[in-house]
Coordinates of C-alpha atoms and ligand atoms in Angstrom, one line a residue:
M1 CA 81.7 129.1 95.3
T2 CA 79.6 126.4 93.6
I3 CA 81.3 124.1 91.1
K4 CA 79.6 122.1 88.5
I5 CA 81.1 119.1 86.7
G6 CA 78.5 117.4 84.4
D7 CA 75.6 116.6 86.7
F8 CA 77.7 116.9 89.9
E9 CA 77.5 120.1 91.9
F10 CA 79.3 121.1 95.1
D11 CA 80.1 124.0 97.2
R12 CA 83.9 124.4 97.6
D13 CA 83.7 126.7 100.7
R14 CA 81.3 124.4 102.5
I15 CA 83.7 121.5 101.8
L16 CA 86.6 123.4 103.2
E17 CA 84.6 124.5 106.3
S18 CA 83.6 120.9 107.1
A19 CA 87.2 119.5 106.8
P20 CA 88.4 117.9 110.1
A21 CA 91.4 119.7 111.6
A22 CA 93.2 116.6 112.9
E23 CA 95.5 114.4 110.8
P24 CA 95.3 112.0 109.2
Q25 CA 91.5 112.3 109.2
R26 CA 91.7 115.6 107.3
Q27 CA 93.7 114.0 104.5
L28 CA 91.3 111.0 104.3
Y29 CA 88.5 113.5 104.0
F30 CA 90.2 115.3 101.1
C31 CA 91.0 111.9 99.4
A32 CA 87.2 111.3 99.4
R33 CA 86.5 114.8 98.0
V34 CA 89.0 114.4 95.2
R35 CA 87.6 110.9 94.4
E36 CA 84.1 112.6 94.0
I37 CA 85.5 115.2 91.6
L38 CA 87.4 112.6 89.5
K39 CA 84.3 110.4 89.4
A40 CA 82.2 113.3 88.1
R41 CA 84.8 114.2 85.5
F42 CA 85.1 110.6 84.4
E43 CA 81.4 110.1 84.0
R44 CA 81.1 113.4 82.0
D45 CA 84.0 112.2 79.7
L46 CA 82.5 108.8 79.4
S47 CA 79.2 110.1 78.1
S48 CA 80.9 112.5 75.7
G49 CA 83.1 109.7 74.4
E50 CA 86.3 111.5 75.4
A51 CA 87.2 108.9 78.1
L52 CA 87.3 106.1 75.4
L53 CA 89.7 108.2 73.3
R54 CA 91.9 108.9 76.3
Y55 CA 92.2 105.5 77.8
G56 CA 91.2 103.0 75.1
K57 CA 89.1 100.0 75.8
E58 CA 91.7 98.2 77.9
G59 CA 92.4 101.3 79.9
L60 CA 88.7 101.8 80.7
Q61 CA 88.5 98.2 81.8
A62 CA 91.5 98.6 84.0
L63 CA 90.0 101.6 85.7
E64 CA 86.7 99.8 86.3
E65 CA 88.5 96.8 87.8
E66 CA 90.2 99.0 90.3
G67 CA 87.2 101.3 91.0
A68 CA 89.3 104.2 89.7
Y69 CA 88.5 107.3 87.7
A70 CA 91.8 108.6 86.5
T71 CA 95.5 107.4 86.2
F72 CA 98.7 108.5 87.9
H73 CA 102.4 107.9 87.6
I74 CA 105.2 108.8 90.0
E75 CA 108.8 109.1 88.9
T76 CA 111.0 108.6 92.0
Y77 CA 114.6 109.7 92.2
G78 CA 117.2 109.3 94.9
C79 CA 117.4 107.2 98.0
Q80 CA 115.2 104.7 100.0
M81 CA 113.6 107.6 101.8
N82 CA 112.2 108.9 98.6
A83 CA 111.1 105.5 97.5
K84 CA 109.2 105.2 100.8
D85 CA 107.6 108.6 100.4
S86 CA 106.5 107.6 97.0
E87 CA 104.7 104.6 98.5
K88 CA 102.8 106.9 100.8
L89 CA 102.0 109.3 97.9
S90 CA 100.7 106.3 95.9
G91 CA 98.6 105.2 98.8
L92 CA 97.0 108.7 99.0
L93 CA 96.4 108.8 95.2
I94 CA 94.8 105.3 95.1
Q95 CA 92.6 106.4 98.0
S96 CA 91.6 109.5 95.9
G97 CA 90.4 107.5 93.0
F98 CA 93.5 107.1 90.8
R99 CA 95.1 103.9 89.5
E100 CA 98.8 103.6 88.8
T101 CA 100.3 103.4 85.3
E102 CA 103.8 102.6 84.2
T103 CA 104.4 105.6 81.9
E104 CA 104.2 109.3 82.2
D105 CA 101.2 109.3 79.9
A106 CA 98.8 109.7 82.8
D107 CA 96.3 112.1 84.2
F108 CA 98.5 113.0 87.1
V109 CA 102.3 112.8 86.9
L110 CA 104.3 113.4 90.0
Y111 CA 108.1 113.8 90.1
N112 CA 109.5 112.9 93.6
T113 CA 112.9 114.6 93.3
C114 CA 116.4 114.2 94.7
T115 CA 119.0 117.0 95.0
V116 CA 121.9 115.3 96.6
R117 CA 124.0 115.8 93.5
E118 CA 123.7 118.2 90.6
N119 CA 123.0 115.4 88.0
A120 CA 119.9 114.4 90.0
N121 CA 118.4 117.8 89.3
Q122 CA 119.3 117.8 85.6
K123 CA 117.4 114.5 85.1
V124 CA 114.2 116.1 86.4
Y125 CA 114.4 119.0 84.1
G126 CA 114.8 116.6 81.2
H127 CA 111.6 114.8 82.1
L128 CA 109.7 118.1 82.6
G129 CA 110.4 118.9 78.9
Y130 CA 108.9 115.6 77.9
V131 CA 105.9 115.8 80.1
H132 CA 105.1 119.3 78.8
S133 CA 104.8 117.8 75.3
L134 CA 102.3 115.2 76.7
K135 CA 100.3 117.9 78.4
K136 CA 100.0 119.9 75.2
K137 CA 98.1 116.9 73.9
H138 CA 96.0 116.4 77.1
P139 CA 95.5 119.8 78.6
S140 CA 93.5 118.3 81.6
M141 CA 96.6 116.4 82.7
L142 CA 98.2 117.5 86.0
V143 CA 101.9 117.7 86.7
G144 CA 103.3 117.8 90.2
I145 CA 106.9 118.1 91.6
C146 CA 107.8 117.3 95.2
G147 CA 110.7 116.0 97.2
C148 CA 114.2 117.4 98.1
M149 CA 114.7 119.6 95.1
M150 CA 111.6 121.6 96.0
Q151 CA 113.1 122.5 99.4
E152 CA 115.5 124.8 97.5
P153 CA 113.9 128.2 96.9
E154 CA 115.9 128.8 93.7
E155 CA 114.6 125.6 92.1
V156 CA 111.0 126.5 93.0
E157 CA 111.5 130.0 91.5
K158 CA 112.9 128.5 88.3
I159 CA 109.8 126.2 88.0
R160 CA 107.3 129.0 88.7
K161 CA 108.9 131.2 86.1
S162 CA 110.0 128.8 83.3
Y163 CA 107.8 125.7 83.8
R164 CA 104.4 127.3 84.2
F165 CA 102.5 124.2 83.1
V166 CA 103.4 122.6 86.5
D167 CA 100.3 122.4 88.7
I168 CA 101.5 121.4 92.1
I169 CA 104.7 122.0 94.0
F170 CA 105.4 120.7 97.5
G171 CA 108.4 119.7 99.6
T172 CA 109.5 116.9 101.9
H173 CA 107.7 118.0 105.0
N174 CA 104.1 117.9 103.8
I175 CA 103.8 114.9 101.5
F176 CA 100.9 113.8 103.6
K177 CA 98.9 116.8 102.2
L178 CA 98.8 115.6 98.6
A179 CA 95.0 115.1 98.5
E180 CA 94.4 118.5 99.9
L181 CA 96.7 120.1 97.4
L182 CA 95.0 118.2 94.6
F183 CA 91.6 119.3 95.8
D184 CA 92.8 123.0 95.8
R185 CA 94.3 122.6 92.3
L186 CA 91.2 120.9 90.9
T187 CA 88.8 123.5 92.4
T188 CA 90.7 126.7 91.8
G189 CA 92.8 126.0 88.7
R190 CA 95.7 127.8 90.2
M191 CA 99.3 126.5 90.5
E192 CA 99.6 125.2 94.1
V193 CA 102.9 125.9 95.8
D194 CA 103.2 124.6 99.4
V195 CA 106.7 124.2 100.6
W196 CA 107.4 124.1 104.4
E197 CA 110.8 125.2 105.7
G198 CA 110.7 122.6 108.4
T199 CA 108.4 120.7 110.7
S200 CA 108.2 118.9 114.0
E201 CA 105.1 117.1 112.9
I202 CA 105.0 113.4 112.1
V203 CA 101.7 112.2 110.6
E204 CA 101.0 108.6 111.5
D205 CA 98.7 106.1 109.9
L206 CA 98.5 107.3 106.3
P207 CA 97.5 104.8 103.6
A208 CA 100.5 103.5 101.7
E209 CA 100.7 101.4 98.6
R210 CA 103.6 98.9 99.1
K211 CA 105.6 97.9 96.1
Y212 CA 106.3 94.4 97.5
S213 CA 103.9 92.3 99.5
F214 CA 106.6 90.5 101.5
K215 CA 109.1 93.3 102.3
S216 CA 108.7 96.9 103.3
G217 CA 110.7 99.9 104.4
I218 CA 109.7 101.7 107.6
N219 CA 110.7 105.2 108.5
I220 CA 112.1 105.3 112.0
M221 CA 113.4 108.8 111.8
F222 CA 113.4 111.8 109.5
G223 CA 116.0 114.5 108.8
C224 CA 119.6 114.7 109.7
N225 CA 121.6 116.8 112.2
N226 CA 125.1 115.9 111.0
F227 CA 125.8 118.7 108.6
C228 CA 128.5 116.9 106.7
S229 CA 130.0 119.9 104.9
Y230 CA 129.3 118.7 101.3
C231 CA 125.7 117.5 102.0
I232 CA 122.5 119.3 101.3
V233 CA 120.3 116.7 103.1
P234 CA 120.1 118.5 106.5
Y235 CA 118.8 121.6 104.6
V236 CA 116.2 119.8 102.6
R237 CA 115.1 117.1 105.0
G238 CA 115.3 119.2 108.2
R239 CA 116.3 118.4 111.7
E240 CA 116.4 114.9 113.1
R241 CA 113.0 113.6 114.4
S242 CA 112.5 110.1 115.6
R243 CA 109.2 108.3 115.6
E244 CA 107.9 106.8 118.9
P245 CA 109.0 103.2 119.2
E246 CA 105.5 102.1 119.9
D247 CA 104.3 103.6 116.6
I248 CA 107.1 101.9 114.7
L249 CA 106.5 98.5 116.4
A250 CA 102.7 98.8 115.8
E251 CA 103.4 99.4 112.1
I252 CA 105.8 96.4 111.9
R253 CA 103.3 94.1 113.7
K254 CA 100.6 95.1 111.3
L255 CA 102.9 94.5 108.3
A256 CA 103.8 91.1 109.7
S257 CA 100.1 90.3 110.0
E258 CA 99.8 91.1 106.3
G259 CA 102.5 88.7 105.3
V260 CA 105.7 90.9 105.4
V261 CA 108.7 88.9 106.3
E262 CA 111.5 91.5 105.8
V263 CA 111.7 95.0 107.1
M264 CA 114.1 97.8 106.3
L265 CA 114.4 100.4 109.0
L266 CA 115.0 103.7 107.3
G267 CA 116.7 106.9 108.5
Q268 CA 119.6 109.2 107.4
N269 CA 121.5 108.2 110.5
V270 CA 119.8 105.3 112.2
N271 CA 122.5 105.0 114.8
S272 CA 121.3 108.2 116.5
Y273 CA 117.7 107.0 116.5
G274 CA 115.7 107.8 119.7
K275 CA 118.1 110.4 121.2
T276 CA 115.6 113.3 120.9
L277 CA 112.5 111.4 122.1
S278 CA 111.0 112.4 125.5
M279 CA 111.8 108.9 126.6
P280 CA 115.1 108.3 124.9
I281 CA 115.8 104.8 123.6
S282 CA 118.8 103.5 121.6
F283 CA 118.7 102.1 118.1
A284 CA 120.1 98.8 119.4
K285 CA 117.2 98.5 121.9
L286 CA 114.7 99.3 119.2
L287 CA 116.2 96.5 117.1
R288 CA 115.9 94.1 120.0
R289 CA 112.2 94.9 120.2
V290 CA 111.7 94.5 116.4
E291 CA 113.4 91.1 116.7
E292 CA 110.6 89.9 119.1
I293 CA 107.9 90.4 116.5
D294 CA 106.6 87.1 115.2
G295 CA 106.5 86.7 111.5
I296 CA 109.3 89.1 110.8
E297 CA 112.2 86.9 109.6
R298 CA 114.7 89.5 108.4
I299 CA 115.6 93.0 109.6
R300 CA 117.7 95.4 107.6
F301 CA 118.5 99.1 108.2
M302 CA 120.0 102.1 106.4
T303 CA 122.1 104.2 106.9
S304 CA 124.6 104.0 109.6
H305 CA 127.0 106.8 110.5
P306 CA 130.3 105.4 111.7
K307 CA 130.7 108.0 114.4
D308 CA 127.5 106.8 116.1
L309 CA 127.8 103.0 115.6
S310 CA 127.8 101.7 119.2
D311 CA 129.3 98.5 120.6
E312 CA 125.8 97.8 121.9
L313 CA 124.6 97.6 118.2
I314 CA 127.4 95.3 117.2
Q315 CA 126.5 93.0 120.1
V316 CA 122.8 93.1 119.1
M317 CA 123.7 92.2 115.6
K318 CA 125.9 89.4 116.7
D319 CA 123.2 87.9 118.9
S320 CA 120.5 88.3 116.4
K321 CA 119.0 85.5 114.3
K322 CA 117.0 88.0 112.2
I323 CA 119.2 91.0 111.6
C324 CA 120.8 90.6 108.2
R325 CA 124.5 90.1 107.8
H326 CA 124.9 93.4 105.9
L327 CA 126.0 96.8 107.1
H328 CA 126.2 99.9 104.9
L329 CA 128.8 102.0 106.5
P330 CA 129.6 105.1 104.4
V331 CA 133.3 106.1 104.8
Q332 CA 133.2 109.0 102.3
S333 CA 137.0 109.4 102.3
G334 CA 139.9 107.5 103.7
S335 CA 141.9 110.6 104.6
T336 CA 141.7 112.0 108.1
E337 CA 142.4 115.5 106.8
I338 CA 139.5 115.3 104.3
L339 CA 137.2 113.7 106.8
K340 CA 137.8 116.6 109.1
K341 CA 137.0 119.1 106.4
M342 CA 133.9 117.0 105.6
N343 CA 132.8 117.3 109.3
R344 CA 132.5 113.5 109.6
R345 CA 133.9 113.4 113.1
Y346 CA 136.0 110.2 112.8
T347 CA 139.5 109.6 111.6
K348 CA 140.8 107.0 109.1
E349 CA 142.1 105.0 112.1
Q350 CA 138.9 105.1 114.0
Y351 CA 136.9 103.9 111.0
L352 CA 139.3 101.0 110.4
A353 CA 139.2 100.1 114.1
L354 CA 135.4 100.1 114.0
V355 CA 135.5 97.8 110.9
D356 CA 137.8 95.5 112.9
R357 CA 135.5 95.3 115.8
I358 CA 132.5 94.6 113.5
K359 CA 134.4 91.9 111.6
T360 CA 135.7 90.2 114.7
A361 CA 132.2 90.0 116.2
I362 CA 130.4 89.1 113.0
P363 CA 132.9 87.4 110.7
D364 CA 130.3 86.7 107.9
I365 CA 129.2 90.3 107.7
S366 CA 129.1 92.0 104.3
L367 CA 130.2 95.6 104.3
T368 CA 129.3 98.2 101.7
T369 CA 130.0 101.9 101.6
D370 CA 129.7 105.3 99.9
I371 CA 132.8 107.2 98.8
I372 CA 133.2 110.7 97.4
V373 CA 136.1 111.6 95.2
G374 CA 137.3 115.1 94.5
F375 CA 136.2 116.8 97.7
P376 CA 137.7 120.4 97.8
G377 CA 141.4 120.2 98.7
E378 CA 141.7 116.4 98.1
T379 CA 145.4 115.7 97.1
E380 CA 146.8 112.5 95.5
E381 CA 148.0 111.5 99.0
D382 CA 144.5 111.9 100.4
F383 CA 143.2 109.8 97.6
Q384 CA 145.7 107.1 98.3
D385 CA 144.4 107.0 101.8
T386 CA 140.9 106.3 100.4
L387 CA 142.3 103.5 98.2
D388 CA 144.1 102.1 101.3
V389 CA 140.8 101.9 103.2
V390 CA 139.1 100.2 100.3
R391 CA 141.9 97.6 100.2
K392 CA 141.9 97.1 104.0
V393 CA 138.1 96.8 104.4
R394 CA 137.5 94.9 101.2
Y395 CA 133.9 96.0 100.6
D396 CA 131.3 93.8 99.0
S397 CA 130.3 96.9 97.0
A398 CA 130.8 100.6 97.1
F399 CA 128.8 103.5 95.7
T400 CA 131.3 105.9 94.3
F401 CA 130.4 109.5 93.7
I402 CA 132.2 112.5 92.1
Y403 CA 131.9 115.4 94.5
S404 CA 129.1 117.7 93.5
K405 CA 129.0 121.3 94.6
R406 CA 125.7 122.0 96.4
S407 CA 125.1 125.7 96.9
G408 CA 124.5 126.7 100.5
T409 CA 126.7 123.9 101.9
P410 CA 130.0 124.9 103.6
A411 CA 132.1 122.9 101.1
A412 CA 130.7 124.9 98.2
A413 CA 132.5 127.9 99.5
M414 CA 135.8 126.1 100.1
E415 CA 138.9 126.9 98.0
N416 CA 140.9 124.4 96.1
Q417 CA 138.1 122.8 94.2
V418 CA 139.8 119.9 92.4
P419 CA 140.0 120.2 88.6
E420 CA 137.6 117.9 86.6
E421 CA 140.3 115.8 84.8
I422 CA 142.0 114.9 88.1
V423 CA 138.7 113.9 89.7
K424 CA 137.7 111.8 86.7
D425 CA 141.0 110.0 86.8
R426 CA 140.8 109.3 90.5
F427 CA 137.2 108.2 90.1
D428 CA 138.2 105.6 87.4
R429 CA 141.0 104.3 89.5
L430 CA 138.8 104.0 92.5
L431 CA 136.1 102.2 90.5
R432 CA 138.6 99.7 89.2
E433 CA 139.9 98.9 92.7
V434 CA 136.4 98.6 94.2
Q435 CA 135.1 96.3 91.4
Q436 CA 138.1 94.0 91.5
I437 CA 137.9 93.6 95.3
A438 CA 134.1 93.2 95.1
A439 CA 134.4 90.4 92.5
E440 CA 136.8 88.6 94.9
V441 CA 134.8 89.1 98.0
C442 CA 131.3 88.4 96.7
G443 CA 132.1 84.9 95.6
R444 CA 133.1 83.7 99.1
D445 CA 129.9 81.6 99.8
V446 CA 130.0 79.6 96.5
H447 CA 129.2 75.9 97.0
T448 CA 127.4 76.5 100.3
V449 CA 123.6 76.4 101.0
Q450 CA 122.2 79.8 102.0
K451 CA 118.8 81.1 103.0
V452 CA 117.3 83.2 100.2
L453 CA 114.2 85.4 100.1
V454 CA 112.7 85.0 96.7
E455 CA 111.8 88.5 95.4
E456 CA 110.7 88.3 91.8
K457 CA 110.6 86.4 88.5
N458 CA 113.8 86.7 86.6
S459 CA 113.3 89.2 83.8
H460 CA 116.1 87.8 81.6
M461 CA 115.7 84.1 82.0
D462 CA 112.4 82.2 81.6
G463 CA 111.7 79.8 84.4
Y464 CA 114.1 81.5 86.8
V465 CA 113.5 83.5 89.9
T466 CA 115.7 86.0 91.8
G467 CA 116.2 86.1 95.5
R468 CA 118.4 87.8 98.0
M469 CA 120.7 86.4 100.6
S470 CA 121.0 87.8 104.2
N471 CA 124.1 89.6 103.1
N472 CA 122.2 91.3 100.3
T473 CA 123.8 89.4 97.4
L474 CA 121.4 88.3 94.6
V475 CA 121.0 84.7 93.5
H476 CA 119.3 83.5 90.3
F477 CA 117.9 80.0 90.2
P478 CA 115.2 77.9 88.5
G479 CA 111.8 78.3 90.1
D480 CA 108.4 79.7 89.6
E481 CA 106.3 82.6 90.8
S482 CA 104.8 80.6 93.7
L483 CA 108.1 80.9 95.5
I484 CA 108.0 84.7 95.7
G485 CA 107.9 86.0 99.2
S486 CA 109.2 82.8 100.9
I487 CA 112.6 82.2 102.4
I488 CA 114.1 79.0 101.1
D489 CA 117.5 77.1 101.0
V490 CA 119.5 77.6 97.8
Y491 CA 122.7 75.9 96.9
L492 CA 125.1 78.4 95.3
E493 CA 126.5 76.6 92.3
E494 CA 128.5 79.4 90.7
S495 CA 129.7 82.8 91.5
K496 CA 129.4 85.4 88.8
G497 CA 131.2 88.2 90.6
F498 CA 128.3 90.2 91.9
Y499 CA 125.7 87.5 92.0
Y500 CA 125.3 83.7 92.1
M501 CA 123.6 81.1 90.0
G502 CA 122.1 78.4 92.2
R503 CA 119.5 75.7 92.6
Q504 CA 116.8 75.1 95.2
E505 CA 117.9 72.7 97.9
V506 CA 115.2 70.2 98.7
Ligands
5AD1 N1 128.6 115.2 96.2 C1 128.8 113.9 95.9 N2 128.2 112.9 96.7 C2 127.4 113.3 97.7 N3 126.8 112.6 98.6 C3 126.1 113.4 99.5 N4 126.4 114.7 99.1 C4 127.2 114.6 98.0 C5 127.8 115.6 97.2 N5 127.6 116.9 97.4 C6 126.8 111.1 98.7 C7 127.4 110.6 100.0 C8 126.2 110.0 100.7 C9 125.4 109.5 99.5 C10 124.0 109.3 99.8 O1 125.5 110.6 98.6 O2 128.4 109.6 99.7 O3 126.5 109.0 101.6
SF4_2 FE1 124.3 114.0 104.5 FE2 126.1 113.5 106.4 FE3 123.4 113.6 107.1 FE4 124.4 111.6 105.6 S1 125.0 112.0 107.7 S2 122.5 112.8 105.2 S3 126.0 112.6 104.3 S4 124.7 115.3 106.4

């Protein structure tokens, strides 16, 4: 099939035949093909005057400066994993001839969705309504949806039927294929739906567009095998797969050579990293090896499952000069009974004993958590156990969630779903307790000097920058942009509950 755009002509079948089979070469090949198509479209629209209308003078200049021929925007929902996926998707799009814009008024809008709670889904449908109105004005615009929500067949069906203006649908397992899907959509005009049920494949060495120059997330594993009874993640992100340590270390070395000083190792359950590799290695041992990399000054990781947090890890954290003094340790509930129904595989007492071991070994650690209220069957007594854990652990902060029924999970079929008013009341009481304790705990370092990684210009106060302490607390202080990306000493003058005001110590 020969396709003509302006003066540019190509044979789709020949292009498909010549595509390399191996990844990531195949995707880089499709990036180049998409770039040619976008360039041809852009040149055609430039000579017809349409491009000027679409982008305006400034828009055209911005495209030229970046050597791009179209614009894209990604809306990202959910967790750090999705944020990381969006960086990879952006990398592929930039390679394909797009430049990023801040709003959804772009040539390609992609929604990277989350489905962990019902309200995450609703947000996406709200945006789809809006983007449809934009597309009516610009029919050549493309709309894509990917991420966790697309791993649910009912959601895909709903979009196919009721949101027919959507052009591309794919899931969590094949994000690396974005350029190939775009090529298909651009050359066939058909809605592209490509959702994989699962995968054992991990595609290395894709281009990625990092949001920050000085810090970066790194996937160390994908998927989850825990099947907590409320959670949809194992169904939409698939079985646990760890990356080879050498691949991870090579990526981090490369990042360090590019000026990255802080890395965040990402996985749904980092404490079980490496167990399924042909040469098993523990997460603690991986950390020791990351620590050896010159240039990396700070190491963070997310998320830890309490049942798998080993004494070896506590020891490595204690010995380390680089691992940050922060641990996110989701408790979910303080009631042993509820924890059992949640399939968390620890008791209230075991969790508290673990926290004790951590605090004894690393007294300056900051602990944060996730808590769900209103799990099926939760009684006032169970809820009191949750409050009790909150009071005993004294978290620096806690993400609190109202239980959301996810179809297909065991908890969705449980009896005794808790009435909404009761859940709402418990949620409010929990939030008050969490906030009061956090305000007391977070201020503990006031009037000391701390190392702070400067992250950005302060958006509210001119002449101020914002940085992050090892324990994840934010500090605002006078300074200019030249400090961004460096780790400096800051005196903490005043605690504001969840953050500090400070001044640079010279
Ligand atoms: N309802 C409410 N919160 C949930 N989480 C996961 N599944 C659900 C659900 N069905 C929360 C857990 C998890 C965090 C990422 O989201 O607390 O740690
Ligand atoms: Fe969900 Fe539990 Fe896996 Fe976390 S550990 S992603 S809560 S199943």
